[in-house]
mmCIF file of C-alpha atoms in Angstrom:
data_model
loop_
_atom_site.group_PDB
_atom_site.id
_atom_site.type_symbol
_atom_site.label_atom_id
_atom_site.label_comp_id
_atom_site.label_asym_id
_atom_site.label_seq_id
_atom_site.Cartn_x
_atom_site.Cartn_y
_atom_site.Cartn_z
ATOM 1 C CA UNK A 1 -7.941 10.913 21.964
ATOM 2 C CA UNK A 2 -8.835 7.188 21.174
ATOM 3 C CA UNK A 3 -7.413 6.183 17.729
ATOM 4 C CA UNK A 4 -8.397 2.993 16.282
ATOM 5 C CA UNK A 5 -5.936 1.972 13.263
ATOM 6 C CA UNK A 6 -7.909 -1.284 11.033
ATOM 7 C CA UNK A 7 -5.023 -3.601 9.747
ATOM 8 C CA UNK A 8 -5.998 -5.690 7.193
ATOM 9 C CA UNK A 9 -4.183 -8.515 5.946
ATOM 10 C CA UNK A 10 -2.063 -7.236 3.072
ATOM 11 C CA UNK A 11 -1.424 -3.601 4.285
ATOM 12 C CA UNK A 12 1.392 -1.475 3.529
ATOM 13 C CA UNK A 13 4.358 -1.960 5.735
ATOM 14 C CA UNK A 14 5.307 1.853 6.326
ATOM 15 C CA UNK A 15 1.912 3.022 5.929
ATOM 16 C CA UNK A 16 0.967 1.078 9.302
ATOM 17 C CA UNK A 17 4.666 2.024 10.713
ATOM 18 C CA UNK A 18 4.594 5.931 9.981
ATOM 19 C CA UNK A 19 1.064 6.342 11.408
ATOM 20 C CA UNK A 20 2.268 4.259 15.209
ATOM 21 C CA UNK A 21 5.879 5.988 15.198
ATOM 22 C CA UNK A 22 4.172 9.863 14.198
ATOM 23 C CA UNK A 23 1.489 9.139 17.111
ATOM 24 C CA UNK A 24 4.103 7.574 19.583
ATOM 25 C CA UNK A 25 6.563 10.579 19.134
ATOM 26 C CA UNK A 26 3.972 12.780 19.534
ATOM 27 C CA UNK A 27 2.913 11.152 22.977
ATOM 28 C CA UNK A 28 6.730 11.015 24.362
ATOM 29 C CA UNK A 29 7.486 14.778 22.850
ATOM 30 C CA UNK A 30 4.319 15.847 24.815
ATOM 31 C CA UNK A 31 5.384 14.202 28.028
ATOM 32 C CA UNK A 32 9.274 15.340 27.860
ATOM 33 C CA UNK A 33 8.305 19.394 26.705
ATOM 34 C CA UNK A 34 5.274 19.779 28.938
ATOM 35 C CA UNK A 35 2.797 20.218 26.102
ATOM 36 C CA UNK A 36 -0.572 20.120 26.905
ATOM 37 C CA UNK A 37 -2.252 17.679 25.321
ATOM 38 C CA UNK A 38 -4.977 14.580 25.871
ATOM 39 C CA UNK A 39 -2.368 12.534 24.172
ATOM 40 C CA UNK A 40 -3.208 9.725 21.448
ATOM 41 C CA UNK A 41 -4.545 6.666 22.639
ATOM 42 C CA UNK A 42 -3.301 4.199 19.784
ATOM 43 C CA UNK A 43 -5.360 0.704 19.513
ATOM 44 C CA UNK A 44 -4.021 -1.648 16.409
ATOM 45 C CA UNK A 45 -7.852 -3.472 15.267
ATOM 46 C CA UNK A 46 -8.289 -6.317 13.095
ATOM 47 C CA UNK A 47 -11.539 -8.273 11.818
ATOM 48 C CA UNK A 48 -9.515 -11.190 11.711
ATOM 49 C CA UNK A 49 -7.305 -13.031 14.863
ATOM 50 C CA UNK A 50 -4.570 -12.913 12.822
ATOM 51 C CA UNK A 51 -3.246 -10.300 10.493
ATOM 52 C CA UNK A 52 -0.187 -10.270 8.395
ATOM 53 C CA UNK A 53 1.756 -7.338 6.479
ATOM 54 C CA UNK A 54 2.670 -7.267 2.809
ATOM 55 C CA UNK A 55 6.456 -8.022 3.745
ATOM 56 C CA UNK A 56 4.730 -10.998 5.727
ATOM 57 C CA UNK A 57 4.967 -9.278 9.402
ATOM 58 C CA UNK A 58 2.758 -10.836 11.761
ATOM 59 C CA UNK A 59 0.725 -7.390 13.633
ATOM 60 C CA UNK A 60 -0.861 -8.267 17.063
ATOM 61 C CA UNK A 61 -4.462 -6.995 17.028
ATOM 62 C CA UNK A 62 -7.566 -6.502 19.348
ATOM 63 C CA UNK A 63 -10.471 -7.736 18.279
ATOM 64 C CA UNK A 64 -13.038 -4.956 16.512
ATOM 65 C CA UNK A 65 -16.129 -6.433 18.623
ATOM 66 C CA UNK A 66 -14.458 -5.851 22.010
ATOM 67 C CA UNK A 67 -13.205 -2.213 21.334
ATOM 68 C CA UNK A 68 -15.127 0.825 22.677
ATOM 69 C CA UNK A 69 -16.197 3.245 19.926
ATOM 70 C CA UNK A 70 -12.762 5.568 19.004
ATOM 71 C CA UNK A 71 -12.560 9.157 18.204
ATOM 72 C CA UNK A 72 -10.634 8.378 14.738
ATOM 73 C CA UNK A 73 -10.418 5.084 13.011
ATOM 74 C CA UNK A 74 -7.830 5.104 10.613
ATOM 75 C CA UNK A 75 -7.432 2.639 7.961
ATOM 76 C CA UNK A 76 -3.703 2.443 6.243
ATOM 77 C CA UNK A 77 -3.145 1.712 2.577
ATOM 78 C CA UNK A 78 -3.158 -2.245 1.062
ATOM 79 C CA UNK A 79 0.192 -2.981 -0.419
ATOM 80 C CA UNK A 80 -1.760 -3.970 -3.926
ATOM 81 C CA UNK A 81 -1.013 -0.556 -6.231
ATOM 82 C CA UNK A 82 -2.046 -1.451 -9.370
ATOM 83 C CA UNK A 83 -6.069 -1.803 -10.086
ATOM 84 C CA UNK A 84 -6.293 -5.601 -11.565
ATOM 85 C CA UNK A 85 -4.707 -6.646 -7.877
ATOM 86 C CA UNK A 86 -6.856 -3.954 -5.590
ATOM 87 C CA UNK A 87 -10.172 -3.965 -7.054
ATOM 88 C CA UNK A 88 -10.147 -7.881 -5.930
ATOM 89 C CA UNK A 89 -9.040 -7.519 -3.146
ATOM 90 C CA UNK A 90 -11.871 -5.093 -1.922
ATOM 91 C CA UNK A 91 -14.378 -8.143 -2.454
ATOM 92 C CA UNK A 92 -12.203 -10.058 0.058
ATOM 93 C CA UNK A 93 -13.915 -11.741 2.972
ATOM 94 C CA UNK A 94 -12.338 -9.500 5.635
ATOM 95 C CA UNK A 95 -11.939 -6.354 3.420
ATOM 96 C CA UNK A 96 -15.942 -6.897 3.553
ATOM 97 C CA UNK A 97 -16.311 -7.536 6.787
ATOM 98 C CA UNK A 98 -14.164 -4.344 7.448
ATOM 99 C CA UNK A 99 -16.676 -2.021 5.570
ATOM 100 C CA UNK A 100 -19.453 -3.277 8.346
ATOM 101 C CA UNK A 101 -17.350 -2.109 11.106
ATOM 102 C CA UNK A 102 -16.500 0.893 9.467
ATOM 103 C CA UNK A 103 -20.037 1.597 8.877
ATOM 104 C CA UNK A 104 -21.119 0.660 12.881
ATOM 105 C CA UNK A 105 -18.295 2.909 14.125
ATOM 106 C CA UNK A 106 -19.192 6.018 11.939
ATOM 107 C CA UNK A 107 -23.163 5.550 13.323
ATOM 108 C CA UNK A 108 -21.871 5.545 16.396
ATOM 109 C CA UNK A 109 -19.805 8.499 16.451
ATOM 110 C CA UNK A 110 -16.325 7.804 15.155
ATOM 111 C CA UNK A 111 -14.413 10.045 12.594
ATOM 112 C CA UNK A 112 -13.050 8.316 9.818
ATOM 113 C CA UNK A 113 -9.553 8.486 8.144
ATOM 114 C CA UNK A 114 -7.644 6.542 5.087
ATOM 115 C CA UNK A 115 -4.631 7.089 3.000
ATOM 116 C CA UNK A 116 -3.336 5.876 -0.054
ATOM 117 C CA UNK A 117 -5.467 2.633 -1.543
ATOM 118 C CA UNK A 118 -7.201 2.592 2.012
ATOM 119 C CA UNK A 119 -9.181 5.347 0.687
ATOM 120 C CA UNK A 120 -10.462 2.702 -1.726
ATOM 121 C CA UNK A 121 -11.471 0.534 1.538
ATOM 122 C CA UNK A 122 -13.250 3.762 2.851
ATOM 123 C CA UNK A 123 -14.890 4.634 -0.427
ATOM 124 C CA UNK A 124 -15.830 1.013 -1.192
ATOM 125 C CA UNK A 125 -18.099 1.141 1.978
ATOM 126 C CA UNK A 126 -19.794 3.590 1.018
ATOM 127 C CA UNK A 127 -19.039 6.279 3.219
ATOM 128 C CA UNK A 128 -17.126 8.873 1.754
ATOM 129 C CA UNK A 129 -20.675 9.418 -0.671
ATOM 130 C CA UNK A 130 -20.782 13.156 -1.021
ATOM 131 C CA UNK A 131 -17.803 14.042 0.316
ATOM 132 C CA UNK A 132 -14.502 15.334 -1.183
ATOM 133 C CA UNK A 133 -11.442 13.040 -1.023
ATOM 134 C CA UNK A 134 -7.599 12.644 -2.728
ATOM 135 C CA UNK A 135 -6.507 9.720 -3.541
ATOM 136 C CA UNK A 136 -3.384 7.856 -4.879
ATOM 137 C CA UNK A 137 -1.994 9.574 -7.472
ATOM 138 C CA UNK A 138 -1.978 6.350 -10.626
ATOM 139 C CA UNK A 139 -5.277 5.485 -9.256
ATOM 140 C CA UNK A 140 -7.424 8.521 -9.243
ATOM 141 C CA UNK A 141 -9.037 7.499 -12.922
ATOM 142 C CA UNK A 142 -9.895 3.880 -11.534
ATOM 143 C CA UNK A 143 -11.312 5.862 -8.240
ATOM 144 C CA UNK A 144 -13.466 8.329 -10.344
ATOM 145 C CA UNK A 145 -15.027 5.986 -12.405
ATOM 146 C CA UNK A 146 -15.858 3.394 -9.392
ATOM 147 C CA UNK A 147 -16.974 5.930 -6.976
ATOM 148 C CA UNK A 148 -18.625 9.125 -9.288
ATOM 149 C CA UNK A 149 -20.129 10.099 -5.883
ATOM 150 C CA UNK A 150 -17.206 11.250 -4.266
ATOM 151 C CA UNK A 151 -15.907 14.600 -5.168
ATOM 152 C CA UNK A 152 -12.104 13.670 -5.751
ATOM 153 C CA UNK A 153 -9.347 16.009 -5.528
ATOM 154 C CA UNK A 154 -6.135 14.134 -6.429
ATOM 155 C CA UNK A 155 -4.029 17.008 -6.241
ATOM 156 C CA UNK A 156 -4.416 17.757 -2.673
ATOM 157 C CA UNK A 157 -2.245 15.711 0.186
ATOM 158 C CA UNK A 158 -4.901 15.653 2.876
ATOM 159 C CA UNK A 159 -8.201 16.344 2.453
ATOM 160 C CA UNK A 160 -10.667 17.017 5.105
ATOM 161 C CA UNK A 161 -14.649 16.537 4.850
ATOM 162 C CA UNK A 162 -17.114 16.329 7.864
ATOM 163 C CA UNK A 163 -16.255 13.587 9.539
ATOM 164 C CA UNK A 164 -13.262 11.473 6.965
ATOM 165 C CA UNK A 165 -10.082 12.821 6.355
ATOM 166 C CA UNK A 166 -8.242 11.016 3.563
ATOM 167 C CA UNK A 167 -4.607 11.527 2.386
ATOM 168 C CA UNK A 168 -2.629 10.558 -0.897
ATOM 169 C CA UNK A 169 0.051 8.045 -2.280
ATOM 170 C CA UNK A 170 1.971 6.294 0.220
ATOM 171 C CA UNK A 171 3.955 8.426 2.785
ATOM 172 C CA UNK A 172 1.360 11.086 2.939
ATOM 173 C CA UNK A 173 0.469 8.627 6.146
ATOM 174 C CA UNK A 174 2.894 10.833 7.628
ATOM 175 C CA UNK A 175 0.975 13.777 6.765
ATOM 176 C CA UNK A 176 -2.173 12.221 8.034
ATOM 177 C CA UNK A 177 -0.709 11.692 11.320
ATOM 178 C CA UNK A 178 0.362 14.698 11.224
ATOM 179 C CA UNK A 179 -2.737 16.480 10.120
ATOM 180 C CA UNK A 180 -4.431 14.516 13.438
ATOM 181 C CA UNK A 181 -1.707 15.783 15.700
ATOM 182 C CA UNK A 182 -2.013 19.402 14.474
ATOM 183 C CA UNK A 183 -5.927 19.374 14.958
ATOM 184 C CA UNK A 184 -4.942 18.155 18.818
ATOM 185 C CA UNK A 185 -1.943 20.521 19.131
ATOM 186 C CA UNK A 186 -0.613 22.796 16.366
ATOM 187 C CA UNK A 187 2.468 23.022 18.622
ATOM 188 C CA UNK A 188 2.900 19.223 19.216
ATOM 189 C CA UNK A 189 2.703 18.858 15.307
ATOM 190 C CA UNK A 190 5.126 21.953 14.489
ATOM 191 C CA UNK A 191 7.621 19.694 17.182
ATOM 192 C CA UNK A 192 6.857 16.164 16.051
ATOM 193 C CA UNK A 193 7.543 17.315 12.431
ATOM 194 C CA UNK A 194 11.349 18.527 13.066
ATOM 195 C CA UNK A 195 12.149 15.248 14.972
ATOM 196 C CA UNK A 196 10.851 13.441 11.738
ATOM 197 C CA UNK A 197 12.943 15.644 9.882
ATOM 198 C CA UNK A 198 9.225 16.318 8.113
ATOM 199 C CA UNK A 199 8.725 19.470 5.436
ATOM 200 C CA UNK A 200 4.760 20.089 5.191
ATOM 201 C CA UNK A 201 3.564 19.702 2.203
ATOM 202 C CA UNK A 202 0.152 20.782 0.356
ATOM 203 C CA UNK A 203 0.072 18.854 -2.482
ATOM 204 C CA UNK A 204 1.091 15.801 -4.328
ATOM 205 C CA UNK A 205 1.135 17.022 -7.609
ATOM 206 C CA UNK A 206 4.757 17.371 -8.192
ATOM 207 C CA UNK A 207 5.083 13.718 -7.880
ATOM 208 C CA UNK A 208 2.270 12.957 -10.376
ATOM 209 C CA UNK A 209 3.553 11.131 -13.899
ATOM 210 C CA UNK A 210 1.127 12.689 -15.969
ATOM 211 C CA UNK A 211 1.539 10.412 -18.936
ATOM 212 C CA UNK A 212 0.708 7.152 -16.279
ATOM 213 C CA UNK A 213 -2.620 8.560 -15.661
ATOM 214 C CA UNK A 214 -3.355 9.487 -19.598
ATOM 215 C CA UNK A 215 -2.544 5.412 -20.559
ATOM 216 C CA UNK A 216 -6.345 5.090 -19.517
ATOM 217 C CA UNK A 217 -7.901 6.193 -22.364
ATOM 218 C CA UNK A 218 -6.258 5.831 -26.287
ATOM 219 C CA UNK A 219 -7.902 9.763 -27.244
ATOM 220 C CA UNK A 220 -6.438 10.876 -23.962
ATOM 221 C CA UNK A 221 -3.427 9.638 -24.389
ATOM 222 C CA UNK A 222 -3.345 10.804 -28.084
ATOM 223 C CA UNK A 223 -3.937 14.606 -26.567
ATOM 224 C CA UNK A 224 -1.146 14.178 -24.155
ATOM 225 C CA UNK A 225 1.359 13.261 -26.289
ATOM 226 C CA UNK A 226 0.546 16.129 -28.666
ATOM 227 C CA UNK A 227 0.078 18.464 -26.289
ATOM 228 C CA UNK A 228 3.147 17.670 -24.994
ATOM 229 C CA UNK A 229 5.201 18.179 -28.392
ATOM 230 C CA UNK A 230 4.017 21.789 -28.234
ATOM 231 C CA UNK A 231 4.283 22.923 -24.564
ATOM 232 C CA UNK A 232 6.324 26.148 -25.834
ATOM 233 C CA UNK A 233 3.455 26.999 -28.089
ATOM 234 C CA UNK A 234 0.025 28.819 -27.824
ATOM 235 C CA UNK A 235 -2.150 25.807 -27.377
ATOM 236 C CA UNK A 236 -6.284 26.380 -28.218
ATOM 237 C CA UNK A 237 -8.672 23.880 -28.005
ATOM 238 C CA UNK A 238 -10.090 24.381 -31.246
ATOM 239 C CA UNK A 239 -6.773 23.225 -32.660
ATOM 240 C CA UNK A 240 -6.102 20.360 -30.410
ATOM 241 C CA UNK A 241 -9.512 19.180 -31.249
ATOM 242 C CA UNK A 242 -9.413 19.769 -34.862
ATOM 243 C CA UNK A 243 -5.281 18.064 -34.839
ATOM 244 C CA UNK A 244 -7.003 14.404 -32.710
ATOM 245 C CA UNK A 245 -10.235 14.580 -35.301
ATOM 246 C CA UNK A 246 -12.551 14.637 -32.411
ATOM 247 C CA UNK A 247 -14.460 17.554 -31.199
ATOM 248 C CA UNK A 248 -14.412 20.287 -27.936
ATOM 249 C CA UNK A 249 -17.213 18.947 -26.115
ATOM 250 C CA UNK A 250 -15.608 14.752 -26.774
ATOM 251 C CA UNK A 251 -12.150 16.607 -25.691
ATOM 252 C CA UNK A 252 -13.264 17.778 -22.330
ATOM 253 C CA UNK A 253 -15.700 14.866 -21.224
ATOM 254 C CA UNK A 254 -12.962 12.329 -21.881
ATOM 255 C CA UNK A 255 -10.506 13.674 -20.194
ATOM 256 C CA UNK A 256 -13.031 15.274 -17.019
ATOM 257 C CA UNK A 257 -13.663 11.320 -17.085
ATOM 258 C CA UNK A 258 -10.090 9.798 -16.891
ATOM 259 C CA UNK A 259 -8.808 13.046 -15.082
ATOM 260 C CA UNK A 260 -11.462 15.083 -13.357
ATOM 261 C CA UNK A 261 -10.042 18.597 -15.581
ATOM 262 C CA UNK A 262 -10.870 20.493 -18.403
ATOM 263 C CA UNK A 263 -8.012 20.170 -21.122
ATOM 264 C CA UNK A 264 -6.523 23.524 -20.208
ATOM 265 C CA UNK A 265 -6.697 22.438 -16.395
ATOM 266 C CA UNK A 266 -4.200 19.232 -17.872
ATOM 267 C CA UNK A 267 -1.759 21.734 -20.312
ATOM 268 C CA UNK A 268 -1.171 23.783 -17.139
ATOM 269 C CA UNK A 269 -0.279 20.424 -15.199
ATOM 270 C CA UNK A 270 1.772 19.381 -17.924
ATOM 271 C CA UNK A 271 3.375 22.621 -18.114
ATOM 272 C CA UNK A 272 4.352 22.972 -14.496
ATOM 273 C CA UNK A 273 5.375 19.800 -14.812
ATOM 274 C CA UNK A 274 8.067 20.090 -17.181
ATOM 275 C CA UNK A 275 8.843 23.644 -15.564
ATOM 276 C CA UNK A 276 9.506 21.270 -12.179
ATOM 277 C CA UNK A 277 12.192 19.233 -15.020
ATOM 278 C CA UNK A 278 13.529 21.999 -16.064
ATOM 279 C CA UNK A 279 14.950 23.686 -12.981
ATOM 280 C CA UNK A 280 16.287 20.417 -11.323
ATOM 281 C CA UNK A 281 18.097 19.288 -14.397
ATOM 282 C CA UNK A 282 19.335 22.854 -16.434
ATOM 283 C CA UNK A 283 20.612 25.624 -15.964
ATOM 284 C CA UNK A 284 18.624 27.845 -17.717
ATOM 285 C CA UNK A 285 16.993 30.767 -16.475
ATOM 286 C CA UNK A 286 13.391 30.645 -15.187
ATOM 287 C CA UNK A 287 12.427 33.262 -17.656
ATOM 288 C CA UNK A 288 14.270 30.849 -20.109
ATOM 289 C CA UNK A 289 12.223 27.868 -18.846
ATOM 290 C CA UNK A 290 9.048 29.777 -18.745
ATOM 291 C CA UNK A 291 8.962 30.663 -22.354
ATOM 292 C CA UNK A 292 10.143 26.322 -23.024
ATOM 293 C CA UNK A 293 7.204 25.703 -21.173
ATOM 294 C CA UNK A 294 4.779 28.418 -22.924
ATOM 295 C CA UNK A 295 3.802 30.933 -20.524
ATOM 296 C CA UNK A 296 5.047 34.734 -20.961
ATOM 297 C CA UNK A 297 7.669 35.454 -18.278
ATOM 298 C CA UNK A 298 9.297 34.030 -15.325
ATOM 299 C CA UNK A 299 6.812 35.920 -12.970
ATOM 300 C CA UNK A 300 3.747 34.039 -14.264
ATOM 301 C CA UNK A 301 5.946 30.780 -13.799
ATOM 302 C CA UNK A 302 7.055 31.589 -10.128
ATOM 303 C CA UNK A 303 3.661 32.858 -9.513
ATOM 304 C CA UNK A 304 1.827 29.124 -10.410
ATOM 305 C CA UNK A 305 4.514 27.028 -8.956
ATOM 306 C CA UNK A 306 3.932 28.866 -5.491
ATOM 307 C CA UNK A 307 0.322 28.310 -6.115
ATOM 308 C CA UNK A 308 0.157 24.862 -7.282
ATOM 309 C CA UNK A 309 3.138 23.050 -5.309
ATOM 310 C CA UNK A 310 3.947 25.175 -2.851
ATOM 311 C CA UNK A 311 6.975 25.849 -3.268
ATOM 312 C CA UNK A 312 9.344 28.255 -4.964
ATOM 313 C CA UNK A 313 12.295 28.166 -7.355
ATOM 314 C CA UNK A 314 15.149 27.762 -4.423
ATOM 315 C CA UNK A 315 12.733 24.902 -3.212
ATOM 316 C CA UNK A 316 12.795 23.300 -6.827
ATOM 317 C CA UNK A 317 16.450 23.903 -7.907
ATOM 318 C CA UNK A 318 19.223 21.284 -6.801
ATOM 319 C CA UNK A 319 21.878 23.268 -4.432
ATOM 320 C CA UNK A 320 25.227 23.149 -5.552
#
């Protein structure tokens, strides 16, 4: 498998690294267990001669023009994480020169991939129109109001469509490589993930700061904050609309706008997410924390952590 990785001047340090140490252990794990496999042909591209990192590491490149067509062109995060440094950055001379080339090797047959802000690269050219995606975490209201065509799912690590795979906030490049590897070799993956001392994970919602994302907009922010002075409550949304002075239908576009949910979508978040608080700093019982938290017992808790993180309450609570 030919795999074409597009560094760009800029890029995140480990987000280049992960993706060439995953694919090289898988290669040498293949060789030494006699696991069949085609193996990953790695290529490190660049539109410019000369490419630096964001810690200033010089990264020897090929030339785009003199590669063959890859399978999988991959195209790691930029170091810039906050919008009023990334959205510039995507109107840089080589950034634009690198949505042409991703653009040539997609008509010509090559699967796309991105993680972190380099899904910003992928959806800035245009190509991830009509597909689903994740993105960074603190970005996803900047992404879904610069690319509405895109069907974003932050919550989810990796996310496959057609032809791109994208992944979410910074080390999920490990579970893009990963994800490639399995789709090669399920076994190779399984392998590659103990030596990297690698849990899988589904998705990145138990690292989201809720309250980050609400900053975006002052009547979303207004419903966080009371929303989240009542978690243990029975929340309706005629009474959180009624309490902020605005009404249901304002409510829900707002926050489908900033957030991509519906307001009871965000409570559960919010709940979950203080349910995640609770067990790795108390003591308290889960039924205990389910009734802080406003749900009815400790089974309906267990039931949406398992469904929404994957993971259950051993997984959550610190060992002693």
């Amino acid at each position: 498998m030919r795999i074409a990785i597009l560094a760009l001047e800029g890029m995140f340090d480990t987000g280049l690294t992960t993706v060439l140490d995953a694919l090289a252990m898988a290669n040498v794990l293949a060789q030494w267990t006699g696991i069949t496999t085609p193996g990953f042909d790695v290529t490190v591209m660049g539109v410019r001669p000369q490419v630096r990192t964001a810690l200033g590491l010089q990264v020897p490149v090929s030339d785009v023009a003199d590669t063959p067509t890859p399978d999988w062109v991959i195209v790691p995060a930029l170091a810039n994480i906050v919008p009023e440094q990334l959205l510039p950055t995507l109107a840089r001379d080589d950034v634009v020169d690198a949505f042409g080339a991703l653009r040539r090797w997609h008509g010509a047959g090559a699967r796309l991939a991105a993680a972190c802000t380099g899904t910003f690269v992928l959806a800035e050219s245009g190509l991830l129109d009509g597909c689903e995606a994740t993105t960074t975490w603190w970005l996803t209201p900047v992404f879904r109001q610069r690319y509405p065509d895109v069907s974003l799912d932050a919550h989810r690590l990796v996310v496959p469509s057609g032809t791109m795979v994208t992944a979410g906030a910074a080390l999920s490049h490990l579970d893009l490589a990963l994800w490639l590897i399995r789709n090669n070799s399920p076994e190779l993956a399984a392998l590659a993930a103990k030596y990297l001392v690698f849990d899988s994970r589904l998705s990145q919602s138990g690292y989201v700061i809720s309250d980050h994302l609400a900053h975006s907009d002052p009547l979303v922010e207004r419903f966080d904050r009371w929303v989240r002075e009542r978690l243990d409550t029975t929340l309706t949304l005629d009474a959180i609309a009624e309490a902020l002075g605005t009404s249901k239908r304002t409510l829900s576009r707002r926050l489908d706008g900033v957030l991509g949910k519906t307001p009871l979508e965000y409570i559960q978040d919010l709940r979950i997410e203080r349910a995640v608080q609770l067990l790795k700093t108390s003591k308290h019982s889960v039924d205990q924390i389910a009734g802080q938290v406003g749900y009815a017992d400790g089974v309906t808790l267990r039931t949406l952590l398992r469904r929404r993180l994957g993971k259950g309450i051993r997984e959550l609570r610190p060992r002693e």
